[in-house]
Tab-separated table of C-alpha atoms in Angstrom:
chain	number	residue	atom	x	y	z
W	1	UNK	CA	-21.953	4.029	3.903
W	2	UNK	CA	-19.539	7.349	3.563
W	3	UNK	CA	-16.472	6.733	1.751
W	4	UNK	CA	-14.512	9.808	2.185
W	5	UNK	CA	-15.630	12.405	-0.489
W	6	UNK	CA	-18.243	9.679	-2.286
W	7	UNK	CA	-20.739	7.866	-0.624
W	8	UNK	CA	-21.099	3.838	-2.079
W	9	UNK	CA	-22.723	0.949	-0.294
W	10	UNK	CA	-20.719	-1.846	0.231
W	11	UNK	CA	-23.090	-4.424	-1.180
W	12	UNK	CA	-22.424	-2.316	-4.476
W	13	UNK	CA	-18.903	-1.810	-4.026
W	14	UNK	CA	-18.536	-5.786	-3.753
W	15	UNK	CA	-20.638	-6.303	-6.424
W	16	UNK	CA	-18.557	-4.305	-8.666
W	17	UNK	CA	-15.627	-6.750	-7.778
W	18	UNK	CA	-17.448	-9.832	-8.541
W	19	UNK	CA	-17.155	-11.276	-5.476
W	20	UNK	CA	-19.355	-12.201	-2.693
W	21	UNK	CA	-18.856	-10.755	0.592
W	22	UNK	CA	-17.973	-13.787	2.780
W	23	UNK	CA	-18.266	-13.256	7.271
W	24	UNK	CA	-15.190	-14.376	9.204
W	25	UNK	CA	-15.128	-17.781	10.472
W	26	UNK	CA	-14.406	-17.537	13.731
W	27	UNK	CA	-11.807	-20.688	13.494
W	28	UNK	CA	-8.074	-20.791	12.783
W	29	UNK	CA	-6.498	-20.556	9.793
W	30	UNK	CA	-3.216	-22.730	8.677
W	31	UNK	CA	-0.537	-21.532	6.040
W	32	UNK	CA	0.681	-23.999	3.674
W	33	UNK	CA	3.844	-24.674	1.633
W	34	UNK	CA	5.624	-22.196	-0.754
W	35	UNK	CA	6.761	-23.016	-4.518
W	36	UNK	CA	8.955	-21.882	-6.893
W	37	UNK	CA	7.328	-21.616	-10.378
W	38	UNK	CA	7.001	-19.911	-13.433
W	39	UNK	CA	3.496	-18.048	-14.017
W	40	UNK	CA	0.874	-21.103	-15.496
W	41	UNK	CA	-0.255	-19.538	-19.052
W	42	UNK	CA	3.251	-18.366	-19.649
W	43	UNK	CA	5.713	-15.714	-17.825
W	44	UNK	CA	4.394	-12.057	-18.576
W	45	UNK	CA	6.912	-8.979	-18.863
W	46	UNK	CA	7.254	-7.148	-15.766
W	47	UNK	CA	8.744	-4.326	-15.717
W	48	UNK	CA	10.580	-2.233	-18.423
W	49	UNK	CA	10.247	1.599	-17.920
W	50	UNK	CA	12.923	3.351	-19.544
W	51	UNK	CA	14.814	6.663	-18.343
W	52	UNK	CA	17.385	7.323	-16.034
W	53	UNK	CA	17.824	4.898	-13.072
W	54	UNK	CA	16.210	2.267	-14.693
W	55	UNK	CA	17.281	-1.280	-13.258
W	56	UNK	CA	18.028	-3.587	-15.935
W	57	UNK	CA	16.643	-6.757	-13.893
W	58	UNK	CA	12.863	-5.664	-14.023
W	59	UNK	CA	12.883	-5.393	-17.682
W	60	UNK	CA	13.566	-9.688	-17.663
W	61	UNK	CA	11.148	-12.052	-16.875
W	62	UNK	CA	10.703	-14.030	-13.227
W	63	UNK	CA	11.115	-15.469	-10.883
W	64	UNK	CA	7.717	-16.151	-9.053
W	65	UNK	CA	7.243	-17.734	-5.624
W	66	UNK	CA	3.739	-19.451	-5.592
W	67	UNK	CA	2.058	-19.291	-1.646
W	68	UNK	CA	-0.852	-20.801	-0.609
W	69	UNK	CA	-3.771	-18.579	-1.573
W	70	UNK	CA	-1.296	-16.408	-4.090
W	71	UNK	CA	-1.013	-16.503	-7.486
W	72	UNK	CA	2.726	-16.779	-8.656
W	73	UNK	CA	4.011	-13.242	-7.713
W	74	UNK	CA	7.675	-11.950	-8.426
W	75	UNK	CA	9.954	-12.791	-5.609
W	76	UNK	CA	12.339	-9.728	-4.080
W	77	UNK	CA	13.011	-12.587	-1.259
W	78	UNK	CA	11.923	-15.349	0.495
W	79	UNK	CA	13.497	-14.791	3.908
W	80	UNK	CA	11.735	-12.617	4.924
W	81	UNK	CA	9.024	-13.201	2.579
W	82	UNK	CA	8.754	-9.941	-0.573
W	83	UNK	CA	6.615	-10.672	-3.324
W	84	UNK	CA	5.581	-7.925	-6.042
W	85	UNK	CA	2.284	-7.578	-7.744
W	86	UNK	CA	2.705	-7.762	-11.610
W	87	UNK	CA	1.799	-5.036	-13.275
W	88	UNK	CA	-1.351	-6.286	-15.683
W	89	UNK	CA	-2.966	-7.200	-12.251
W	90	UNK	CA	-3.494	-3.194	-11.305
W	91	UNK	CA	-5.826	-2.968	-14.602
W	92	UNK	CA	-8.881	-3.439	-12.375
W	93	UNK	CA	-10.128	-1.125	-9.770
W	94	UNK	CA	-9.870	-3.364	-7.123
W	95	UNK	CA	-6.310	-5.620	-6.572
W	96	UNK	CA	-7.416	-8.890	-6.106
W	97	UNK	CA	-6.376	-10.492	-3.089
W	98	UNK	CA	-4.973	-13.271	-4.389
W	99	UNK	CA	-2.688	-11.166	-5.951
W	100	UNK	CA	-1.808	-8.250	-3.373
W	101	UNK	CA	1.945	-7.678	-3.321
W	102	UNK	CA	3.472	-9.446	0.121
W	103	UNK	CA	5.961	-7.503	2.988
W	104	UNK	CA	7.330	-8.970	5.970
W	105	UNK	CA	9.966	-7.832	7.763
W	106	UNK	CA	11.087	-10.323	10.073
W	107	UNK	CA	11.277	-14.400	8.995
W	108	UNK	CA	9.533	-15.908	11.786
W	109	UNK	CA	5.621	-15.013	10.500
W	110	UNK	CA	3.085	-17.384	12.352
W	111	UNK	CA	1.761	-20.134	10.638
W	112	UNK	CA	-1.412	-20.818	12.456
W	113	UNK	CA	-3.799	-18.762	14.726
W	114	UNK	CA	-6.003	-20.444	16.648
W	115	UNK	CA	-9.050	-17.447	17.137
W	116	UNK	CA	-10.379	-19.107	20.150
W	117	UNK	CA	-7.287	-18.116	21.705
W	118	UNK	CA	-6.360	-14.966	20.188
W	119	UNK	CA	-7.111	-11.329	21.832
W	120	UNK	CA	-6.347	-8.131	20.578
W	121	UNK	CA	-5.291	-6.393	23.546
W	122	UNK	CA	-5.290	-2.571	24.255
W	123	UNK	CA	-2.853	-1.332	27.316
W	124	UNK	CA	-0.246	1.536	28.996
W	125	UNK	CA	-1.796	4.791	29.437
W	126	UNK	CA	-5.442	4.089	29.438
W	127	UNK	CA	-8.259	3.840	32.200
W	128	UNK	CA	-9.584	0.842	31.666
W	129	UNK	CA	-6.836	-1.941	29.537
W	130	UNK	CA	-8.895	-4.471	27.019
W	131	UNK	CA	-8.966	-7.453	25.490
W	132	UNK	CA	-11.146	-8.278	22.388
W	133	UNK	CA	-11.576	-11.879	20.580
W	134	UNK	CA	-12.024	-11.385	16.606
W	135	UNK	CA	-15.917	-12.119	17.369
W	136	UNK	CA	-16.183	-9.580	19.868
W	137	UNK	CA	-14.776	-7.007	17.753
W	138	UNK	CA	-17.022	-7.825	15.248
W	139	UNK	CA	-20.056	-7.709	17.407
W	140	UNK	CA	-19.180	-4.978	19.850
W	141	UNK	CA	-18.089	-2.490	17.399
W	142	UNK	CA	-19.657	-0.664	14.212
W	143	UNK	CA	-18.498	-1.945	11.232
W	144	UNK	CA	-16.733	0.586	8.715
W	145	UNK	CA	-15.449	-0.091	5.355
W	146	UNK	CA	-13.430	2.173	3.086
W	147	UNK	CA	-11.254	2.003	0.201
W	148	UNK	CA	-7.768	3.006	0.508
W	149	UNK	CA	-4.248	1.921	-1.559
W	150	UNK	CA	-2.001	0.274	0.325
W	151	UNK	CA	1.817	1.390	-0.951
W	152	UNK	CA	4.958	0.326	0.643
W	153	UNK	CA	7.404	2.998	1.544
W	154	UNK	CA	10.359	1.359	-1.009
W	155	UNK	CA	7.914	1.149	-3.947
W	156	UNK	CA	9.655	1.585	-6.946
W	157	UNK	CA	13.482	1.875	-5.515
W	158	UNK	CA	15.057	-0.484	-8.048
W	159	UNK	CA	14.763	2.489	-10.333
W	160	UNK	CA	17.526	4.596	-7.840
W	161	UNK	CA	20.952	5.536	-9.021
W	162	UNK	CA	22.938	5.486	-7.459
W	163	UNK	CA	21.502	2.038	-5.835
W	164	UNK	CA	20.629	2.078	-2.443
W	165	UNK	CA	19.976	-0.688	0.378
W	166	UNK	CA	16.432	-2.010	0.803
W	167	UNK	CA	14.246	-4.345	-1.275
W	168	UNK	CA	14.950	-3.647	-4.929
W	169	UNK	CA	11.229	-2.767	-5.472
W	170	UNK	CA	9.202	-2.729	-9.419
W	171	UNK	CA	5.921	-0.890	-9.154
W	172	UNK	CA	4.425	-3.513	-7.579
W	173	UNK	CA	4.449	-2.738	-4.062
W	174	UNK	CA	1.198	-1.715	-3.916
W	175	UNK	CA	-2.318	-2.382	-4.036
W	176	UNK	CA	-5.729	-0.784	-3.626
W	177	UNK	CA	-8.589	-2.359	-1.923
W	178	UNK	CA	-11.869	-1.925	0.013
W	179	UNK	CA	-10.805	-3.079	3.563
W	180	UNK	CA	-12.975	-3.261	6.146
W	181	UNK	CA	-12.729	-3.469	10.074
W	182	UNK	CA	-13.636	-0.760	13.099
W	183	UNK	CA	-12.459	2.617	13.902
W	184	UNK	CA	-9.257	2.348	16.104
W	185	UNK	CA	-11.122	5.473	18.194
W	186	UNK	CA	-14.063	3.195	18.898
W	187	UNK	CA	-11.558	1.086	20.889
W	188	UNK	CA	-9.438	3.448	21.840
W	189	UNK	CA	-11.919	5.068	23.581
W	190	UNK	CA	-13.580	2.115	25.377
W	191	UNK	CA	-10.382	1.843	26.609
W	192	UNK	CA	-10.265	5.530	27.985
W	193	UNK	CA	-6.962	7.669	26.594
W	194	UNK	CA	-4.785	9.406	28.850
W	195	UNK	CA	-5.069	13.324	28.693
W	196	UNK	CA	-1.299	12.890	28.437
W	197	UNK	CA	-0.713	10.199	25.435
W	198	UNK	CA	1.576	10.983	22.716
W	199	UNK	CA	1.894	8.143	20.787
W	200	UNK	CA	0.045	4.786	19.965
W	201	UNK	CA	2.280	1.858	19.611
W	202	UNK	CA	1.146	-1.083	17.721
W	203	UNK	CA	3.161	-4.955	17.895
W	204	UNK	CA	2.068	-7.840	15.811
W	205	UNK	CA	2.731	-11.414	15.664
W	206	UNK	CA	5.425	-11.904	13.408
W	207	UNK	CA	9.045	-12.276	15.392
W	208	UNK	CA	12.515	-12.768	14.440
W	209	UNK	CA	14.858	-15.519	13.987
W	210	UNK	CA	17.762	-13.895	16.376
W	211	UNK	CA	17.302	-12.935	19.617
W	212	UNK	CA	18.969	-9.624	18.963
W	213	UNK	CA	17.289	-8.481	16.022
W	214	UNK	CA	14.530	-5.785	17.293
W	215	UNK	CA	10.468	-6.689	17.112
W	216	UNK	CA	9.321	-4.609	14.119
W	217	UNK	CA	6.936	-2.094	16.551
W	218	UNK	CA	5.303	0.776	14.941
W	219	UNK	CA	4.244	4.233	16.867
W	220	UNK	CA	1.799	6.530	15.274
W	221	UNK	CA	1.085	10.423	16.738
W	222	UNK	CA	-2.544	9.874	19.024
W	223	UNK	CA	-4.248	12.282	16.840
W	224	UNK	CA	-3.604	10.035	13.868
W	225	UNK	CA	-5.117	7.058	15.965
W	226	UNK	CA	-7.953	8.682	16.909
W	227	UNK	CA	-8.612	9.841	13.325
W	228	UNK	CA	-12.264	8.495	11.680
W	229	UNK	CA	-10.157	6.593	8.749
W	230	UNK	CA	-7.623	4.582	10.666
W	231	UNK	CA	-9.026	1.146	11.098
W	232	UNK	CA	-8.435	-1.786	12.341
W	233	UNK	CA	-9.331	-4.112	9.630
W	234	UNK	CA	-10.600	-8.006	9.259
W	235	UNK	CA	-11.864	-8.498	5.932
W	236	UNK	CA	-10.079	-6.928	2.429
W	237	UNK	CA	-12.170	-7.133	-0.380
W	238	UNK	CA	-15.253	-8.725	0.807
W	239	UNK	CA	-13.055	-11.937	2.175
W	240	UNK	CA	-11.747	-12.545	5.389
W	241	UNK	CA	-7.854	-10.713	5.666
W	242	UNK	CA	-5.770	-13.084	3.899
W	243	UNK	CA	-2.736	-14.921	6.195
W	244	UNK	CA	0.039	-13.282	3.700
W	245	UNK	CA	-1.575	-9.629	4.502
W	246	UNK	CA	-1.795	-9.929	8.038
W	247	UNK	CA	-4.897	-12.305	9.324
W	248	UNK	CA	-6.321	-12.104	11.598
W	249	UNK	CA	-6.413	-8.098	11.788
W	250	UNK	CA	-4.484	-5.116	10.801
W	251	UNK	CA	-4.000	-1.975	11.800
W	252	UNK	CA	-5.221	0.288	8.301
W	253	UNK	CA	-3.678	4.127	7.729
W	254	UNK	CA	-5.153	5.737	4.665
W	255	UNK	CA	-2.692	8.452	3.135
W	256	UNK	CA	0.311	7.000	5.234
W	257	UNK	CA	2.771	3.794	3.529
W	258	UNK	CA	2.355	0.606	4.445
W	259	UNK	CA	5.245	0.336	6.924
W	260	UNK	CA	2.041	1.547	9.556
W	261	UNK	CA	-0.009	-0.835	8.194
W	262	UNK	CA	0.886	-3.256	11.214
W	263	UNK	CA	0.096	-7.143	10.443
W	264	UNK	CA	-0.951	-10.060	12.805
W	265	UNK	CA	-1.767	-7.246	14.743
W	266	UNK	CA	-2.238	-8.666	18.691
W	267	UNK	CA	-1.196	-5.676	20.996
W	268	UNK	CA	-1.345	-1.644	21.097
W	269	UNK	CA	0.038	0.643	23.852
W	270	UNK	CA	-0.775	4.125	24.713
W	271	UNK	CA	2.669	5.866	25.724
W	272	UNK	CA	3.000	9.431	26.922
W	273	UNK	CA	6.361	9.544	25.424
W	274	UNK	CA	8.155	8.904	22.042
W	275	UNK	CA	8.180	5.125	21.187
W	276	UNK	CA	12.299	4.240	20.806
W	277	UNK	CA	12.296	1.606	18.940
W	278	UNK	CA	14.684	0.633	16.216
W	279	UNK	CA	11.994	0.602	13.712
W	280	UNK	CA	11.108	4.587	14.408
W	281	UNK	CA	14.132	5.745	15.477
W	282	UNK	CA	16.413	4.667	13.109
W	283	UNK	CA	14.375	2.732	10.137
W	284	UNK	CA	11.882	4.373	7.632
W	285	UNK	CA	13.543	8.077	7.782
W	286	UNK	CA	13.774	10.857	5.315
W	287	UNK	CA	16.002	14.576	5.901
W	288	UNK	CA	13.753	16.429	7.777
W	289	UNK	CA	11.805	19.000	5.670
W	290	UNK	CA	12.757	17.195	2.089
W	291	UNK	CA	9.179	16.180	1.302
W	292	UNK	CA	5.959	17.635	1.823
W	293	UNK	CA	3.251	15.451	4.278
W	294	UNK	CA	2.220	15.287	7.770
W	295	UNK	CA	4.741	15.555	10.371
W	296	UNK	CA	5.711	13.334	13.168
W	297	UNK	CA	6.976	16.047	15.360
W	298	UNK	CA	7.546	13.738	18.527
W	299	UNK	CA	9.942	11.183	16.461
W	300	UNK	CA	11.292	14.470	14.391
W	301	UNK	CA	14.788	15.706	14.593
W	302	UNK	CA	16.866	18.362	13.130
W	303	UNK	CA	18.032	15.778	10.773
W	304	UNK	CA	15.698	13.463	9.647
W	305	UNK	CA	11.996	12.372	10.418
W	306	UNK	CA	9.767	9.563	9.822
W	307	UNK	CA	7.627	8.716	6.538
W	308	UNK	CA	4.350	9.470	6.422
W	309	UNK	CA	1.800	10.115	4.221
W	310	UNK	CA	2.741	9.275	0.273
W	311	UNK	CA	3.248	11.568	-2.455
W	312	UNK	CA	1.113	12.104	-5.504
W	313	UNK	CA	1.744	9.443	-8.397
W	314	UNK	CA	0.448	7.666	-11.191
W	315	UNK	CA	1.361	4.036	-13.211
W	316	UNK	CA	0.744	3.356	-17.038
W	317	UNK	CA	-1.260	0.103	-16.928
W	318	UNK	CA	-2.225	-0.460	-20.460
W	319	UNK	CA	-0.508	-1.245	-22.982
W	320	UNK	CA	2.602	-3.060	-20.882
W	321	UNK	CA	5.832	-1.664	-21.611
W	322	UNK	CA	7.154	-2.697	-24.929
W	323	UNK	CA	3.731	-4.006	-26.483
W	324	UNK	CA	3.584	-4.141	-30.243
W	325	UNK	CA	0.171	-1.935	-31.789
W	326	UNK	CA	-1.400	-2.527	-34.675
W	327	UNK	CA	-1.228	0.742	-36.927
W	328	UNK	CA	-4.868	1.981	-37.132
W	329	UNK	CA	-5.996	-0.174	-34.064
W	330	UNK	CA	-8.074	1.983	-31.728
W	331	UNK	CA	-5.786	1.657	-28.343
W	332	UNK	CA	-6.466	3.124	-25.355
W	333	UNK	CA	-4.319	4.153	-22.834
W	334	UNK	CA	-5.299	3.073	-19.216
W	335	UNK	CA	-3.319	3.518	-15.793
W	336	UNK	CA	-3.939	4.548	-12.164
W	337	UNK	CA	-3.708	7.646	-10.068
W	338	UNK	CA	-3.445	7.926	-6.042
W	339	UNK	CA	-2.307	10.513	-3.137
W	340	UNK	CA	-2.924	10.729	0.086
W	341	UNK	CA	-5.824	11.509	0.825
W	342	UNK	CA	-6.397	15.110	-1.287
W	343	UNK	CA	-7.817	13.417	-4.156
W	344	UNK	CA	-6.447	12.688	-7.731
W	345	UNK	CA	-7.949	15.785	-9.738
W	346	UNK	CA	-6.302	15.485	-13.168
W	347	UNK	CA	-3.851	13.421	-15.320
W	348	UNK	CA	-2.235	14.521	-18.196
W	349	UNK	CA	-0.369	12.383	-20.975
W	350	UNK	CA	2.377	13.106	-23.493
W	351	UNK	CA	3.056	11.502	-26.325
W	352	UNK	CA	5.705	13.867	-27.831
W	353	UNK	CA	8.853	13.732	-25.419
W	354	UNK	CA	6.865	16.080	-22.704
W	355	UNK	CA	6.686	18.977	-25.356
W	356	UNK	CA	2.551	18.849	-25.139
W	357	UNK	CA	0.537	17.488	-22.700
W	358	UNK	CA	-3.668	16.135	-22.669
W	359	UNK	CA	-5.914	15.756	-20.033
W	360	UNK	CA	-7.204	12.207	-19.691
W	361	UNK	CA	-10.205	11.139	-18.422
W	362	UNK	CA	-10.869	10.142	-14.905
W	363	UNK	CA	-13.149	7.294	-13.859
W	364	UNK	CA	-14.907	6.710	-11.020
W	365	UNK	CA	-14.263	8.115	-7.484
W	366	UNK	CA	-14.219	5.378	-4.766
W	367	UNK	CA	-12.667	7.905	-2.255
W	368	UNK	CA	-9.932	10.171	-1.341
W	369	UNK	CA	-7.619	7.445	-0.380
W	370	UNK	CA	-8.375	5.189	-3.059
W	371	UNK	CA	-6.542	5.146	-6.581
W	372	UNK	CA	-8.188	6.849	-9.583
W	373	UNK	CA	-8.645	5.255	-12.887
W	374	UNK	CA	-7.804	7.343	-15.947
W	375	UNK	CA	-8.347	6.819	-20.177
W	376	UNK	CA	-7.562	7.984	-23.005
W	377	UNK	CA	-7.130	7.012	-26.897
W	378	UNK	CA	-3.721	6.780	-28.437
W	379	UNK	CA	-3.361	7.784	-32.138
W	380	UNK	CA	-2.034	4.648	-34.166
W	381	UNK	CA	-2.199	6.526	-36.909
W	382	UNK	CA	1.476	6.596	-37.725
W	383	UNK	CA	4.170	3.827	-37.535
W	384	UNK	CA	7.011	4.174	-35.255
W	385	UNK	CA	8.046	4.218	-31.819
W	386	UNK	CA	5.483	6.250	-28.877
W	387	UNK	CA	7.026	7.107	-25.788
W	388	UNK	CA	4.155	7.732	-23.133
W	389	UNK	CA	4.560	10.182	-20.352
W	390	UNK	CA	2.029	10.476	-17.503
W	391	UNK	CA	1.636	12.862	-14.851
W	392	UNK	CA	-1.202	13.266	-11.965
W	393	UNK	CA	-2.097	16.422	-9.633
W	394	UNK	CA	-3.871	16.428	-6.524
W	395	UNK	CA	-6.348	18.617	-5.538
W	396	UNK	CA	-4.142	20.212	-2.919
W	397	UNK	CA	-1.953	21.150	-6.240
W	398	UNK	CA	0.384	18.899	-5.757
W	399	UNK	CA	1.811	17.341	-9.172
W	400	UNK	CA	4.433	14.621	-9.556
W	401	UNK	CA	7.697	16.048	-10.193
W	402	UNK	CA	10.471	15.685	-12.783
W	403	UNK	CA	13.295	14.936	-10.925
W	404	UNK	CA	13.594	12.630	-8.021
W	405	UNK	CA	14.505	14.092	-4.641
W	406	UNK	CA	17.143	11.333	-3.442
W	407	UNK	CA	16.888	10.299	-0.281
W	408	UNK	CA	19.407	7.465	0.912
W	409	UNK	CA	16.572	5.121	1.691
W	410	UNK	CA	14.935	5.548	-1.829
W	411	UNK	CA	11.575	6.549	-0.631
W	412	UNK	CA	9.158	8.474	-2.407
W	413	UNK	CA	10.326	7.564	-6.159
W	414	UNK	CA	7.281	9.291	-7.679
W	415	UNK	CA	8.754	10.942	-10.982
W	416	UNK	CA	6.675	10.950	-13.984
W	417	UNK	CA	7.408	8.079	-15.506
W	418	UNK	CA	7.727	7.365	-19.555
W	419	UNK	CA	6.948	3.910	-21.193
W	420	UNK	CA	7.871	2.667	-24.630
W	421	UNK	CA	5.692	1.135	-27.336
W	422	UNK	CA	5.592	0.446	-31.179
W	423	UNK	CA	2.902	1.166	-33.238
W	424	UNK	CA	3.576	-1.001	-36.230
C-alpha cells in the first residue's frame, strides 16, 4: 500500500507496533467513569523547557485524569474533556492509543453509540444524498491506510508571553499514528458533487450543554475534500478508533491541525457558499498573510484567515528535561520531526548556545505526513551543564524559526526549542 513518498504494507507497519490489527465490531461501544490519579509507577516530569515564555506550571508534576481505555494523562480540563500526552510516550514511532492526547470542545460527548443505528450521512449540494452504516463503509469502499501526526492548533501555547486565552497546552497535543478509513472522494463522489460546491461541512456527535453555545461545525475548501489523503477513518493503529478520539469515525486531514480532524463524525454537507459558523468565522484565526500554508480563500478576509496546514517543528524526546548523565556514559539524543506534508529533510542540534550546529540522523520514513525520528550521540565527556538546541527543515526549505510570530490565539508556537541537562 502507498504511503505518500514510501510505500509500506500495513501488515508490516502493524507489526512494527506490536500490535495485532483487530476488525471493527460492528456493536456499540459504552464509555466508562473518569478518575483522578497520580501516574501508577510514580509521577514522571512533564514539561520543563527553558527560554523565554516558559510557563512555570509544566515544569511541576500532575495532575492526571485516568479514562476508561487511557492511561493517566495530564489534565488541561475536565469540562470539556483536555488531556496531554506526556512527553516519554512520543519516544516510539507510533503514539499508542492508549495514550493519544484528548480534545473536545463542547461537554456533552456521547457516551454510547449503538452502530446498528448509526449512519454517516452525506447531503446539500449533491445528486444523489447517502447514508452509510460503519459496515457498509467498510464493505462498500476501498480501504486506505496512512500515517499522519495529528497536532492540535494550541499545541504548545502555555509557553506564550504575554499569556493568551485557550487551553494552556505542553507539547503534548499531539500524536502520530497509522489511521486507517476510506477516501472522503470515494464518498463524495457516490454521492455526486455539485459543479458549484465550495465548501464541505462536516458535524459530529458531540453537543453542548447550553442551548446557545454554537455546534462545533467544521468547513473545509472542496478541493481539500476531494484530495487522495483526506480520510475518513475507523481504526488508528491497527484497533478500532478509540471513544476518546472520536469512535465511531473521523474525518482525517494530513498537513492541516486537528481542529479539522472532526470526531463522532455523523453528517457532511456540500454548500456552494462559505460555511458561517462560529467555529470558522470567528474561532481558529490567524492575521491574514502572517504564516506561510494553504489558504482558505472563501473564509479569508483582509484581516485574518483560518488555520491550516502546520508549520515545520521538532521535540527533544530523550533525555527528559533536567535528567542527570553519567560523565562518560554513551547518551544519545533522540526526538521527533514533522511538517505538513513536504517532508522532514534534516535536523540539526547544538550543544554550544546555537554558536555550531550538527546534522543528526534521520530514521525511517513512514510518509510525508508522518513525524520523523532523528539520533545522535551526546559527548559526556565533560562535567557540567548541556543546553540542547534542535532545529528541523522541510524539504520545501522551510526551517523552524527563532522567534515566535505572536498571534493572539497562540497558534503555531514552533520556535526551536532548548532543553537543559547535567552531565555529572
Amino acid at each position: 500500500m502507498k504511503l505518500c513518498a514510501a510505500v509500506f504494507s500495513r501488515r508490516n507497519l502493524l507489526k512494527n507496533l506490536g500490535v495485532a490489527g483487530a476488525g471493527l465490531a460492528v456493536a456499540g461501544w459504552r464509555a466508562g467513569a473518569s478518575t483522578l490519579a497520580q501516574e501508577p509507577g510514580g509521577a514522571k516530569p512533564i514539561e520543563s523547557f527553558t527560554g523565554p515564555g516558559a510557563n512555570s506550571h509544566w515544569n511541576s508534576v500532575g495532575p492526571y485524569l485516568s479514562e476508561p481505555g487511557k492511561v493517566p494523562l495530564i489534565l488541561l480540563t475536565d469540562r470539556p474533556v483536555q488531556l496531554e500526552t506526556q512527553r516519554h510516550y512520543f519516544q516510539t514511532a507510533f503514539t499508542p492509543n492508549e495514550a493519544f492526547y484528548v480534545r473536545w470542545h463542547l461537554d456533552g460527548i456521547p457516551n454510547a453509540v449503538d452502530l446498528k443505528e448509526w449512519k454517516l450521512r452525506i447531503e446539500g449540494k449533491v445528486a444523489k444524498p447517502q447514508a452509510w452504516s460503519l459496515s457498509e463503509l467498510m464493505q462498500k469502499f476501498k480501504p486506505v491506510s496512512l500515517v499522519a501526526v495529528n497536532q492540535c492548533s494550541g499545541n504548545s501555547r502555555s509557553r506564550l508571553q504575554p499569556r493568551v486565552p485557550g487551553g494552556q497546552w505542553g507539547n503534548g497535543a499531539m500524536g502520530n499514528a497509522l489511521w486507517t478509513g476510506v477516501r472522503l472522494r470515494d464518498l463524495l463522489h457516490k454521492a455526486g458533487v455539485a459543479s458549484d460546491a465550495l465548501e464541505v461541512v462536516f458535524n459530529g456527535a458531540d453537543s453542548a450543554v447550553l442551548p446557545a453555545t454554537p455546534a462545533f461545525v467544521k468547513s473545509l475548501p472542496v478541493e481539500r475534500a476531494l484530495d487522495e489523503h483526506t480520510l475518513i477513518a475507523f481504526e488508528m493503529n491497527g484497533q478500532p478508533l478509540p471513544h476518546w478520539n472520536g469512535a465511531p469515525a473521523r474525518l482525517i486531514v494530513p498537513g492541516w491541525t486537528g481542529t479539522y480532524w472532526t470526531k463522532h463524525l455523523t453528517g457532511i454537507r456540500i454548500e456552494p457558499k462559505a460555511f458561517d459558523g462560529f467555529w470558522m468565522k470567528a474561532a481558529y484565526r490567524v492575521p491574514t498573510g502572517a504564516f506561510p500554508g494553504a489558504r482558505f480563500l472563501s473564509q479569508e478576509t483582509p484581516e485574518t484567515t483560518p488555520i491550516t496546514e502546520m508549520l515545520v517543528n521538532s521535540l527533544i524526546t530523550a533525555p527528559l528535561p533536567g535528567a542527570r548523565l553519567r560523565l562518560g556514559a554513551r547518551v544519545e539524543l533522540a526526538g521527533k520531526a514533522w511538517d505538513s506534508g513536504a517532508g522532514i529533510e534534516a535536523v540539526q542540534v547544538s550543544v554550544d548556545g546555537r554558536q555550531s550546529w550538527r546534522e543528526a540522523t534521520l530514521g525511517r520514513d513512514l510518509g510525508r505526513f508522518a513525524w520523523r525520528e532523528f539520533h545522535l550521540p551526546l559527548d559526556t565527556s565533560k562535567a557540567g551543564p548541556l543546553q540542547i538546541a534542535v532545529r528541523a527543515r522541510s524539504r520545501n526549505g522551510a526551517q523552524q524559526p527563532d522567534r515566535l510570530t505572536f498571534n493572539p490565539s497562540g497558534y503555531h508556537d514552533n520556535i526551536v526549542q532548548t532543553l537543559s541537562v547535567e552531565v555529572a
